[in-house]
GROMACS .gro file of C-alpha atoms in nm:
model
  262
    1UNK     CA    1  10.270 -17.992   1.724
    2UNK     CA    2  10.384 -18.139   1.392
    3UNK     CA    3  10.555 -18.473   1.399
    4UNK     CA    4  10.907 -18.480   1.260
    5UNK     CA    5  10.903 -18.654   0.925
    6UNK     CA    6  11.192 -18.800   0.732
    7UNK     CA    7  11.485 -18.571   0.805
    8UNK     CA    8  11.735 -18.438   0.554
    9UNK     CA    9  12.082 -18.508   0.687
   10UNK     CA   10  12.419 -18.363   0.598
   11UNK     CA   11  12.736 -18.539   0.696
   12UNK     CA   12  13.093 -18.420   0.696
   13UNK     CA   13  13.385 -18.654   0.747
   14UNK     CA   14  13.714 -18.471   0.771
   15UNK     CA   15  13.899 -18.802   0.751
   16UNK     CA   16  13.715 -18.926   0.440
   17UNK     CA   17  13.680 -18.629   0.202
   18UNK     CA   18  13.605 -18.854  -0.096
   19UNK     CA   19  13.280 -18.970   0.057
   20UNK     CA   20  13.140 -18.681   0.264
   21UNK     CA   21  12.771 -18.766   0.224
   22UNK     CA   22  12.745 -19.129   0.329
   23UNK     CA   23  12.648 -19.267   0.669
   24UNK     CA   24  12.496 -19.590   0.796
   25UNK     CA   25  12.540 -19.733   0.447
   26UNK     CA   26  12.300 -19.481   0.292
   27UNK     CA   27  12.377 -19.174   0.079
   28UNK     CA   28  12.265 -18.850   0.238
   29UNK     CA   29  12.113 -18.541   0.082
   30UNK     CA   30  12.241 -18.189   0.117
   31UNK     CA   31  12.023 -17.935   0.292
   32UNK     CA   32  11.894 -17.698   0.025
   33UNK     CA   33  11.774 -17.351   0.114
   34UNK     CA   34  11.418 -17.445   0.017
   35UNK     CA   35  11.428 -17.742   0.254
   36UNK     CA   36  11.569 -17.552   0.550
   37UNK     CA   37  11.244 -17.414   0.687
   38UNK     CA   38  11.313 -17.549   1.035
   39UNK     CA   39  11.609 -17.534   1.271
   40UNK     CA   40  11.951 -17.689   1.212
   41UNK     CA   41  12.109 -17.899   1.487
   42UNK     CA   42  12.477 -17.946   1.406
   43UNK     CA   43  12.617 -18.244   1.596
   44UNK     CA   44  12.999 -18.262   1.611
   45UNK     CA   45  13.218 -18.536   1.760
   46UNK     CA   46  13.531 -18.378   1.908
   47UNK     CA   47  13.605 -18.687   2.120
   48UNK     CA   48  13.913 -18.896   2.044
   49UNK     CA   49  13.695 -19.197   1.974
   50UNK     CA   50  13.370 -19.288   1.803
   51UNK     CA   51  13.040 -19.205   1.968
   52UNK     CA   52  12.685 -19.300   1.879
   53UNK     CA   53  12.449 -19.005   1.942
   54UNK     CA   54  12.103 -19.104   2.061
   55UNK     CA   55  11.794 -18.888   2.016
   56UNK     CA   56  11.433 -18.903   2.128
   57UNK     CA   57  11.147 -18.664   2.064
   58UNK     CA   58  10.926 -18.541   2.347
   59UNK     CA   59  10.558 -18.627   2.373
   60UNK     CA   60  10.391 -18.563   2.038
   61UNK     CA   61  10.722 -18.508   1.857
   62UNK     CA   62  10.895 -18.740   1.616
   63UNK     CA   63  11.259 -18.848   1.634
   64UNK     CA   64  11.514 -18.742   1.370
   65UNK     CA   65  11.752 -18.992   1.206
   66UNK     CA   66  11.564 -19.290   1.355
   67UNK     CA   67  11.703 -19.188   1.693
   68UNK     CA   68  12.063 -19.296   1.657
   69UNK     CA   69  12.372 -19.322   1.438
   70UNK     CA   70  12.751 -19.350   1.440
   71UNK     CA   71  12.973 -19.042   1.450
   72UNK     CA   72  13.350 -19.089   1.420
   73UNK     CA   73  13.614 -18.854   1.556
   74UNK     CA   74  13.607 -18.525   1.366
   75UNK     CA   75  13.276 -18.598   1.195
   76UNK     CA   76  12.960 -18.389   1.201
   77UNK     CA   77  12.600 -18.428   1.097
   78UNK     CA   78  12.330 -18.165   1.044
   79UNK     CA   79  11.972 -18.246   1.138
   80UNK     CA   80  11.693 -18.013   1.029
   81UNK     CA   81  11.401 -18.022   1.273
   82UNK     CA   82  11.076 -17.823   1.256
   83UNK     CA   83  11.002 -17.515   1.462
   84UNK     CA   84  10.856 -17.626   1.793
   85UNK     CA   85  11.049 -17.953   1.810
   86UNK     CA   86  11.120 -18.079   2.160
   87UNK     CA   87  11.347 -18.362   2.261
   88UNK     CA   88  11.678 -18.478   2.405
   89UNK     CA   89  12.016 -18.585   2.270
   90UNK     CA   90  12.289 -18.785   2.440
   91UNK     CA   91  12.613 -18.957   2.343
   92UNK     CA   92  12.664 -19.332   2.362
   93UNK     CA   93  13.012 -19.482   2.404
   94UNK     CA   94  13.172 -19.820   2.355
   95UNK     CA   95  12.902 -19.949   2.120
   96UNK     CA   96  12.908 -20.260   1.904
   97UNK     CA   97  12.623 -20.338   1.663
   98UNK     CA   98  12.566 -20.613   1.408
   99UNK     CA   99  12.438 -20.561   1.054
  100UNK     CA  100  12.080 -20.558   1.183
  101UNK     CA  101  12.158 -20.270   1.421
  102UNK     CA  102  12.145 -20.482   1.737
  103UNK     CA  103  12.413 -20.482   2.003
  104UNK     CA  104  12.501 -20.283   2.312
  105UNK     CA  105  12.681 -19.973   2.440
  106UNK     CA  106  12.890 -19.923   2.752
  107UNK     CA  107  12.700 -19.602   2.831
  108UNK     CA  108  12.371 -19.447   2.714
  109UNK     CA  109  12.243 -19.775   2.566
  110UNK     CA  110  11.886 -19.770   2.430
  111UNK     CA  111  11.760 -20.129   2.451
  112UNK     CA  112  12.058 -20.256   2.250
  113UNK     CA  113  11.950 -20.070   1.935
  114UNK     CA  114  12.156 -19.859   1.696
  115UNK     CA  115  11.839 -19.663   1.610
  116UNK     CA  116  11.679 -19.573   1.943
  117UNK     CA  117  11.341 -19.501   1.773
  118UNK     CA  118  11.179 -19.338   2.076
  119UNK     CA  119  11.370 -19.532   2.345
  120UNK     CA  120  11.562 -19.318   2.595
  121UNK     CA  121  11.918 -19.395   2.695
  122UNK     CA  122  12.000 -19.588   3.012
  123UNK     CA  123  12.151 -19.360   3.280
  124UNK     CA  124  12.408 -19.244   3.355
  125UNK     CA  125  12.427 -19.019   3.050
  126UNK     CA  126  12.488 -18.649   2.993
  127UNK     CA  127  12.173 -18.518   2.824
  128UNK     CA  128  12.107 -18.215   2.604
  129UNK     CA  129  11.744 -18.104   2.634
  130UNK     CA  130  11.563 -17.854   2.415
  131UNK     CA  131  11.222 -17.711   2.329
  132UNK     CA  132  11.253 -17.500   2.015
  133UNK     CA  133  10.945 -17.283   2.058
  134UNK     CA  134  10.596 -17.349   2.194
  135UNK     CA  135  10.241 -17.249   2.106
  136UNK     CA  136  10.270 -16.970   2.364
  137UNK     CA  137  10.623 -16.847   2.292
  138UNK     CA  138  10.866 -16.836   1.997
  139UNK     CA  139  11.161 -16.860   2.236
  140UNK     CA  140  11.386 -17.167   2.232
  141UNK     CA  141  11.476 -17.329   2.564
  142UNK     CA  142  11.778 -17.559   2.603
  143UNK     CA  143  12.008 -17.702   2.867
  144UNK     CA  144  12.268 -17.968   2.946
  145UNK     CA  145  12.151 -18.192   3.228
  146UNK     CA  146  12.335 -18.411   3.479
  147UNK     CA  147  12.008 -18.514   3.646
  148UNK     CA  148  12.044 -18.854   3.476
  149UNK     CA  149  12.415 -18.868   3.561
  150UNK     CA  150  12.718 -18.818   3.338
  151UNK     CA  151  12.912 -19.014   3.078
  152UNK     CA  152  13.092 -18.760   2.854
  153UNK     CA  153  13.134 -18.383   2.808
  154UNK     CA  154  12.890 -18.200   2.582
  155UNK     CA  155  12.789 -17.841   2.500
  156UNK     CA  156  12.509 -17.666   2.309
  157UNK     CA  157  12.544 -17.312   2.177
  158UNK     CA  158  12.360 -17.106   1.911
  159UNK     CA  159  12.557 -17.042   1.593
  160UNK     CA  160  12.614 -16.669   1.556
  161UNK     CA  161  12.487 -16.591   1.904
  162UNK     CA  162  12.172 -16.393   1.975
  163UNK     CA  163  11.993 -16.185   2.235
  164UNK     CA  164  11.976 -16.366   2.568
  165UNK     CA  165  12.155 -16.673   2.431
  166UNK     CA  166  12.427 -16.860   2.614
  167UNK     CA  167  12.632 -17.177   2.635
  168UNK     CA  168  12.480 -17.482   2.802
  169UNK     CA  169  12.758 -17.726   2.882
  170UNK     CA  170  12.948 -17.970   3.095
  171UNK     CA  171  13.298 -17.950   2.950
  172UNK     CA  172  13.491 -18.136   3.221
  173UNK     CA  173  13.549 -18.508   3.266
  174UNK     CA  174  13.341 -18.589   3.573
  175UNK     CA  175  13.446 -18.953   3.555
  176UNK     CA  176  13.793 -18.872   3.689
  177UNK     CA  177  13.651 -18.721   4.009
  178UNK     CA  178  13.328 -18.921   4.046
  179UNK     CA  179  13.259 -19.024   4.409
  180UNK     CA  180  13.306 -19.399   4.452
  181UNK     CA  181  12.939 -19.440   4.550
  182UNK     CA  182  12.836 -19.307   4.206
  183UNK     CA  183  13.093 -19.477   3.984
  184UNK     CA  184  12.997 -19.706   3.695
  185UNK     CA  185  13.293 -19.928   3.608
  186UNK     CA  186  13.350 -20.150   3.309
  187UNK     CA  187  13.674 -20.320   3.218
  188UNK     CA  188  13.840 -20.178   3.529
  189UNK     CA  189  13.774 -19.815   3.439
  190UNK     CA  190  13.510 -19.554   3.524
  191UNK     CA  191  13.282 -19.506   3.221
  192UNK     CA  192  13.004 -19.310   3.391
  193UNK     CA  193  12.902 -19.124   3.704
  194UNK     CA  194  12.555 -19.194   3.841
  195UNK     CA  195  12.319 -18.929   3.968
  196UNK     CA  196  12.251 -18.941   4.340
  197UNK     CA  197  11.892 -19.042   4.256
  198UNK     CA  198  12.007 -19.344   4.055
  199UNK     CA  199  12.257 -19.448   4.321
  200UNK     CA  200  12.049 -19.388   4.636
  201UNK     CA  201  11.694 -19.426   4.498
  202UNK     CA  202  11.529 -19.220   4.771
  203UNK     CA  203  11.267 -18.944   4.752
  204UNK     CA  204  11.513 -18.687   4.886
  205UNK     CA  205  11.773 -18.754   4.618
  206UNK     CA  206  11.514 -18.804   4.341
  207UNK     CA  207  11.299 -18.497   4.425
  208UNK     CA  208  10.984 -18.709   4.450
  209UNK     CA  209  10.712 -18.754   4.712
  210UNK     CA  210  10.755 -18.497   4.989
  211UNK     CA  211  11.054 -18.354   4.802
  212UNK     CA  212  10.880 -18.287   4.470
  213UNK     CA  213  10.859 -17.905   4.484
  214UNK     CA  214  11.122 -17.631   4.445
  215UNK     CA  215  11.084 -17.551   4.816
  216UNK     CA  216  11.153 -17.906   4.932
  217UNK     CA  217  11.393 -18.032   4.663
  218UNK     CA  218  11.734 -17.891   4.748
  219UNK     CA  219  12.079 -17.961   4.606
  220UNK     CA  220  12.267 -18.243   4.780
  221UNK     CA  221  12.638 -18.276   4.844
  222UNK     CA  222  12.663 -18.457   4.511
  223UNK     CA  223  12.471 -18.182   4.331
  224UNK     CA  224  12.707 -17.923   4.476
  225UNK     CA  225  13.004 -18.127   4.347
  226UNK     CA  226  12.855 -18.153   3.997
  227UNK     CA  227  12.774 -17.780   3.997
  228UNK     CA  228  13.123 -17.682   4.106
  229UNK     CA  229  13.276 -17.878   3.818
  230UNK     CA  230  13.009 -17.801   3.555
  231UNK     CA  231  12.849 -17.468   3.655
  232UNK     CA  232  12.654 -17.435   3.325
  233UNK     CA  233  12.472 -17.769   3.357
  234UNK     CA  234  12.169 -17.884   3.556
  235UNK     CA  235  12.289 -18.052   3.875
  236UNK     CA  236  11.944 -18.136   4.018
  237UNK     CA  237  11.580 -18.113   3.912
  238UNK     CA  238  11.517 -17.746   4.003
  239UNK     CA  239  11.852 -17.599   3.904
  240UNK     CA  240  11.685 -17.359   3.657
  241UNK     CA  241  11.829 -17.018   3.733
  242UNK     CA  242  12.185 -17.087   3.616
  243UNK     CA  243  12.126 -17.372   3.373
  244UNK     CA  244  11.823 -17.307   3.151
  245UNK     CA  245  11.893 -17.091   2.845
  246UNK     CA  246  11.653 -16.896   2.624
  247UNK     CA  247  11.732 -16.800   2.268
  248UNK     CA  248  11.605 -16.753   1.913
  249UNK     CA  249  11.843 -16.885   1.650
  250UNK     CA  250  11.817 -17.083   1.328
  251UNK     CA  251  12.118 -17.306   1.401
  252UNK     CA  252  12.259 -17.468   1.714
  253UNK     CA  253  12.591 -17.648   1.760
  254UNK     CA  254  12.598 -17.955   1.984
  255UNK     CA  255  12.958 -18.063   2.048
  256UNK     CA  256  13.056 -18.386   2.218
  257UNK     CA  257  13.384 -18.338   2.409
  258UNK     CA  258  13.396 -17.961   2.345
  259UNK     CA  259  13.726 -17.779   2.393
  260UNK     CA  260  13.771 -17.653   2.748
  261UNK     CA  261  13.717 -17.376   2.826
  262UNK     CA  262  13.443 -17.356   2.563
   0.00000   0.00000   0.00000
């Protein structure tokens, strides 16, 4: 698979129309038709606060935008990735970075770096996963996963729809109904909801060891709770039938804090 090279980014700031193509202190380039040979991922922040999306490419795949950046309320960014790209995206909250890009985030932190550069986020974090075609199939696979826990609502949907396409999402605020055993609290408030695996750290809850197959790994009481609240998201490792989507589109919209119902 080709490694993602330097990505062409497009940035829209509805609150700063005089400077719509500037982010992280660097001017950005528009996506020209000749450059758009891959797939557009449109990331939108609909939350009432800033977030810092994190990204990491799968094995053999590069990471767009150095793996992380700031996205204010109402802002969007377009990343053009090559056909066949595979990776994950998550939102970080409550971040503070110095001029060198070092600091920390309340949730989804990646080793205290603004640019994750191949480092995954610390759970709990709501994760968008995708494989945009393989050597054996042109189909795109994508999902929203709560297997690593939850920190904020997110949805992924193809722009313009398509045959067999659907919405992958967790649109609700799981933090308000997170079981006390799974809560992550900072500053006296719940900022994240752990997965049962992270909280209990046993083979049964983590689907490992004797529980590592679809026949032995079954949803737990916590998985059932997550599924009831977010029916279009993965609630445990083998929750494929209702959570994994297949599609073929040239553009996908990833919205943090999507409107509910989406």
